[in-house]
Coordinates of C-alpha atoms in Angstrom, one line a residue:
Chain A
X1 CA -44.0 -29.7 6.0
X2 CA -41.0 -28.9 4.3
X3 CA -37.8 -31.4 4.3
X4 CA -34.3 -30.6 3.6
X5 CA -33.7 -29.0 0.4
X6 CA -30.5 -29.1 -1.6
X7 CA -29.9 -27.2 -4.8
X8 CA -29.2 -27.4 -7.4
X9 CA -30.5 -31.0 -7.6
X10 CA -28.0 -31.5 -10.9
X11 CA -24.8 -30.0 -11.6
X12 CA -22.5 -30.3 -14.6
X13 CA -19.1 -28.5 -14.3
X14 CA -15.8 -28.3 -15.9
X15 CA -12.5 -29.8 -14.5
X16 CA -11.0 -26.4 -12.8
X17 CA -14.5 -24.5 -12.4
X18 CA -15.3 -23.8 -8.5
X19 CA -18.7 -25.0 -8.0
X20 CA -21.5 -23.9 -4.5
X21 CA -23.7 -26.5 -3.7
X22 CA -26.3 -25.1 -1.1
X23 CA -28.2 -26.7 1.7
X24 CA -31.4 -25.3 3.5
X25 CA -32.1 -27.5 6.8
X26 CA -35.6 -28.4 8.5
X27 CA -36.0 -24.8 9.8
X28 CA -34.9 -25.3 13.9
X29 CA -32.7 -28.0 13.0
X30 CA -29.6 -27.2 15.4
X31 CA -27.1 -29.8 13.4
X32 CA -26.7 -30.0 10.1
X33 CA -24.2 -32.8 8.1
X34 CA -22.5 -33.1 4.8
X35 CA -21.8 -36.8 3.1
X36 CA -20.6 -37.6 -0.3
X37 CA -21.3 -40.5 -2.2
X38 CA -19.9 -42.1 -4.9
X39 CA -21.9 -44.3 -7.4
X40 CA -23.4 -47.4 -5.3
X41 CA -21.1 -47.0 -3.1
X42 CA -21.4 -45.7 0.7
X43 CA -21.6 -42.0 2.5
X44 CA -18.7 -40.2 3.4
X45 CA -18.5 -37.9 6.0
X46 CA -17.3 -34.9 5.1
X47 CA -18.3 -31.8 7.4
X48 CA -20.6 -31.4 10.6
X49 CA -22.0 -28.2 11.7
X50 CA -23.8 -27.6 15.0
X51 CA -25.2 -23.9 14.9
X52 CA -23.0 -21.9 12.8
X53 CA -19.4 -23.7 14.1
X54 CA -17.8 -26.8 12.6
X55 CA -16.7 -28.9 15.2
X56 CA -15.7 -31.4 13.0
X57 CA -14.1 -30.9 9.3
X58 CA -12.5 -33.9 9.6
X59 CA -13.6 -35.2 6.2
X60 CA -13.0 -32.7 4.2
X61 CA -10.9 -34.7 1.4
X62 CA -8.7 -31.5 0.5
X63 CA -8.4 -27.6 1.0
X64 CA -9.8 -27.4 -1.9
X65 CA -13.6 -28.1 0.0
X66 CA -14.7 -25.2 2.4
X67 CA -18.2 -25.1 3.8
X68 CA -19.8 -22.4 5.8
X69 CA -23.2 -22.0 8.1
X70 CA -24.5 -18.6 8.4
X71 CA -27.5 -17.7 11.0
X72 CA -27.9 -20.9 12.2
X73 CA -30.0 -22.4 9.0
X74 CA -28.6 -22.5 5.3
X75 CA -25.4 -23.7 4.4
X76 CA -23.4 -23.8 1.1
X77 CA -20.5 -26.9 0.4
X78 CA -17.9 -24.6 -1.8
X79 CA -15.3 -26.8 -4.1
X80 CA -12.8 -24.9 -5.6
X81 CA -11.2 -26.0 -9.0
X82 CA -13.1 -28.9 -9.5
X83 CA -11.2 -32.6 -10.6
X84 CA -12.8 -35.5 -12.1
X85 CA -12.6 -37.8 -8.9
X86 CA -14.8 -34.4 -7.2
X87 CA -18.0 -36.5 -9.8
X88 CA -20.0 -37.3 -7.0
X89 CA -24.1 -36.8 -4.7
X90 CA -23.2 -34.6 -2.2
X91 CA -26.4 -35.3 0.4
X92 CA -27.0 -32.6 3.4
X93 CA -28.8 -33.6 6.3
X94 CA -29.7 -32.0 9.3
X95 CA -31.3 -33.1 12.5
X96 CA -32.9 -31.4 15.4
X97 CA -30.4 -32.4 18.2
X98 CA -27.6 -34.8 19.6
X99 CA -27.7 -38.2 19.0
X100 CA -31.6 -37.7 17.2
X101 CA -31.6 -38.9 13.6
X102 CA -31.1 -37.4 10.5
X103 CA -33.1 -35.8 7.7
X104 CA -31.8 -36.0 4.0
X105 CA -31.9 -34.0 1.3
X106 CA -32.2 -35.6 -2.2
X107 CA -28.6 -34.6 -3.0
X108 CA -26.9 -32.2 -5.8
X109 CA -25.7 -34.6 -8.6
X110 CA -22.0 -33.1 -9.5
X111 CA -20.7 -34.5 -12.8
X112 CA -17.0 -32.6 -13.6
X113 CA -16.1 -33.1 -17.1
Chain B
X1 CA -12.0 -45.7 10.6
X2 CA -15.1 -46.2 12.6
X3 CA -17.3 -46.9 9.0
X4 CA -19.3 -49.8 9.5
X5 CA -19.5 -52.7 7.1
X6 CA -22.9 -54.2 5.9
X7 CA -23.6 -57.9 4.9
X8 CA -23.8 -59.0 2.5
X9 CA -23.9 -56.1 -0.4
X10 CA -26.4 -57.7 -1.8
X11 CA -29.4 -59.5 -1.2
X12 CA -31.9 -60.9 -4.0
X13 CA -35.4 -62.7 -2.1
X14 CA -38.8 -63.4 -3.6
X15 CA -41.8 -61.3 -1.5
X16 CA -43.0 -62.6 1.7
X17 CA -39.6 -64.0 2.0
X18 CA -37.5 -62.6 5.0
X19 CA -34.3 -60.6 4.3
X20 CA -31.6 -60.5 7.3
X21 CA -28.3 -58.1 6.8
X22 CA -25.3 -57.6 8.9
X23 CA -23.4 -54.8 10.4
X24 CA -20.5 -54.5 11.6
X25 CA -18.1 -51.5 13.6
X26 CA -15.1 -50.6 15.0
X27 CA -15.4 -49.1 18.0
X28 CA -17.5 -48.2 20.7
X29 CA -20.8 -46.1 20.2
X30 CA -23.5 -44.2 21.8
X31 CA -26.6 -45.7 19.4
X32 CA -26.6 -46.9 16.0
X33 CA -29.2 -46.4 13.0
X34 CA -30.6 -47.6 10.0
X35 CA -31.2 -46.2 6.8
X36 CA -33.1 -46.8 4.1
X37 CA -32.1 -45.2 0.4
X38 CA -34.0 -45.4 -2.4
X39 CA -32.1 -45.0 -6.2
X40 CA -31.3 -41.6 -6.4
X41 CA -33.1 -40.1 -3.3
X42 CA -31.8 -39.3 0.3
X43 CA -31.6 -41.2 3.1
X44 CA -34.8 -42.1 5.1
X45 CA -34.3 -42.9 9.3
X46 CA -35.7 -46.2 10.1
X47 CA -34.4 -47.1 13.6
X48 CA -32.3 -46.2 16.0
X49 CA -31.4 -48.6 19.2
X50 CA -29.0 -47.5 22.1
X51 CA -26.1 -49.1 23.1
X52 CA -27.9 -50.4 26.0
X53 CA -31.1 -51.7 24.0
X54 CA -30.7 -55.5 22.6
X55 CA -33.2 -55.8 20.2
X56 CA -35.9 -53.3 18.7
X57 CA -39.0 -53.4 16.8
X58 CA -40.8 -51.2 14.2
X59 CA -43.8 -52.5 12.5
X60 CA -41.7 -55.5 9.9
X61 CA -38.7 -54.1 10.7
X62 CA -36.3 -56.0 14.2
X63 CA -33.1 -54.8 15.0
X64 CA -30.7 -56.2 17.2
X65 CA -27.7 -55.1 18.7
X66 CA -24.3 -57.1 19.9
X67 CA -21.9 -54.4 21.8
X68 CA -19.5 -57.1 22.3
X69 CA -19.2 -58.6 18.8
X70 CA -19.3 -54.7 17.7
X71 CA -22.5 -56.0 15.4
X72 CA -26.1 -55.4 14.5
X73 CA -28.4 -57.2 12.6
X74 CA -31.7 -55.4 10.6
X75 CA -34.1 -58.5 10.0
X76 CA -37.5 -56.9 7.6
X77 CA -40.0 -60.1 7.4
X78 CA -42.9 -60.4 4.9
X79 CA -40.7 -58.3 2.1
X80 CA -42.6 -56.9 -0.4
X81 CA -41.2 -55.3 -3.9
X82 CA -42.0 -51.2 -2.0
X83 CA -38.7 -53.1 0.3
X84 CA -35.6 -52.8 -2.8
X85 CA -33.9 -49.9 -1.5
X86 CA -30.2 -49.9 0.0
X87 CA -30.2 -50.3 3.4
X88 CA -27.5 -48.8 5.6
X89 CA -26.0 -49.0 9.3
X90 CA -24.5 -45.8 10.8
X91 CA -22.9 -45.3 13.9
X92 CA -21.6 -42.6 16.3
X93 CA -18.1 -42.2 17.8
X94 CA -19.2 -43.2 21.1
X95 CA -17.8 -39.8 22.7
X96 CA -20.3 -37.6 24.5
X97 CA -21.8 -34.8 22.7
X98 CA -20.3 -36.3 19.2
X99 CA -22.8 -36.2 16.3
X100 CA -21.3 -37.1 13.3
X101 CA -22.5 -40.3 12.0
X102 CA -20.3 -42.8 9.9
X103 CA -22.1 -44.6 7.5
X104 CA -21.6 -48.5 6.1
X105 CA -21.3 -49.0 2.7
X106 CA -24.9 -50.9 2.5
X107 CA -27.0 -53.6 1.0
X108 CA -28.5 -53.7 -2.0
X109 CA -31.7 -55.8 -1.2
X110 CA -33.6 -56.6 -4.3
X111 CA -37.7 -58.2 -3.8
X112 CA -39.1 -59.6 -6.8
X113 CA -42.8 -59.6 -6.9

């Protein structure tokens, strides 16, 4: 069965470019989650989507990151004018209700040169 | 910040040896899980235990759970070398009908063959 898939798997952009980085969920999957991580280090939160509504962007680091959720599946992680420190996996998850674990993606890879 | 902590950040045994790590949170939560992350893939569930569960099992893997030290403890006996991975503790907010998971910032557990 399919997982979570994130694409593209690698992306190289340059300081200023806006960059998409899109998510497709386990298909019924109600929630779906957005986490960054930095080299070895830990996940940060960033976004949380249940259906198509955010009800916690909390961890968005600047309004420079947007995401959206459209018909209740794929979602896309938009960074606008890209900055070095942006270098990071951005892993989606998603998971089939409340409090029921997650499901990873491999992660987009984002390098900003 | 309700980010757990893990313990230590790393951990080096020999196979067949026993590897024990720590986690600790902030506040009060409705379940906590552990993760499992391979070097450049997603996350992978392990385990979740409730807030009213004390201890768990799954095949090598025992957790337990401390509400009132705030700490959990993932013990995996008989390692083997498929065990290095970094291993992660997340936690919810405790709130009802909250979903987003903070994440620890792992341990790095090494098994040489």
């Amino acid at each position: 069965g399919a997982g979570v898939s994130q694409s593209p798997s690698n992306k190289v952009t340059e300081k200023g470019k806006d960059v998409e980085l899109r998510c497709d969920p386990i298909s019924g999957h109600t929630a779906l989650y957005w986490y960054r991580q930095s080299l070895g280090q830990g996940l940060e939160f960033l976004i949380y989507f249940q259906g198509n509504s955010a009800p916690d962007k909390s961890g968005l680091p600047s309004d420079r990151f947007s995401a959206e959720r459209t018909g209740g599946s794929v979602s896309t992680l938009t960074i606008q004018r890209t900055q070095q420190e942006d270098s990071a996996v951005y892993l989606c998850a998603s998971s089939p209700f409340l409090e029921s674990p997650l499901h990873f993606g491999n992660g987009t890879r984002l390098t900003v040169t | 910040s309700q980010q757990g902590e893990e313990d230590p950040q790393a951990l080096s045994i020999q196979e067949g040896e026993n590897a024990t790590m720590n986690c600790s949170y902030k506040t009060s939560i409705n379940n906590l899980q552990w993760y499992r992350q391979n070097s450049g893939r997603g996350l992978v569930h392990l385990i979740l235990i409730r807030s009213n569960e004390r201890e768990k099992h799954s095949g090598r893997l025992r957790v337990t759970l401390d509400t009132s030290k705030k700490s959990s403890s993932l013990l995996i006996t008989a390692s083997r070398a498929a065990d290095t991975a970094s291993y992660f503790c997340a936690t919810d907010a405790g709130r009802a009908g909250a979903n987003n998971l903070f994440f620890g910032t792992g341990t790095r557990l090494t098994v040489i063959p």
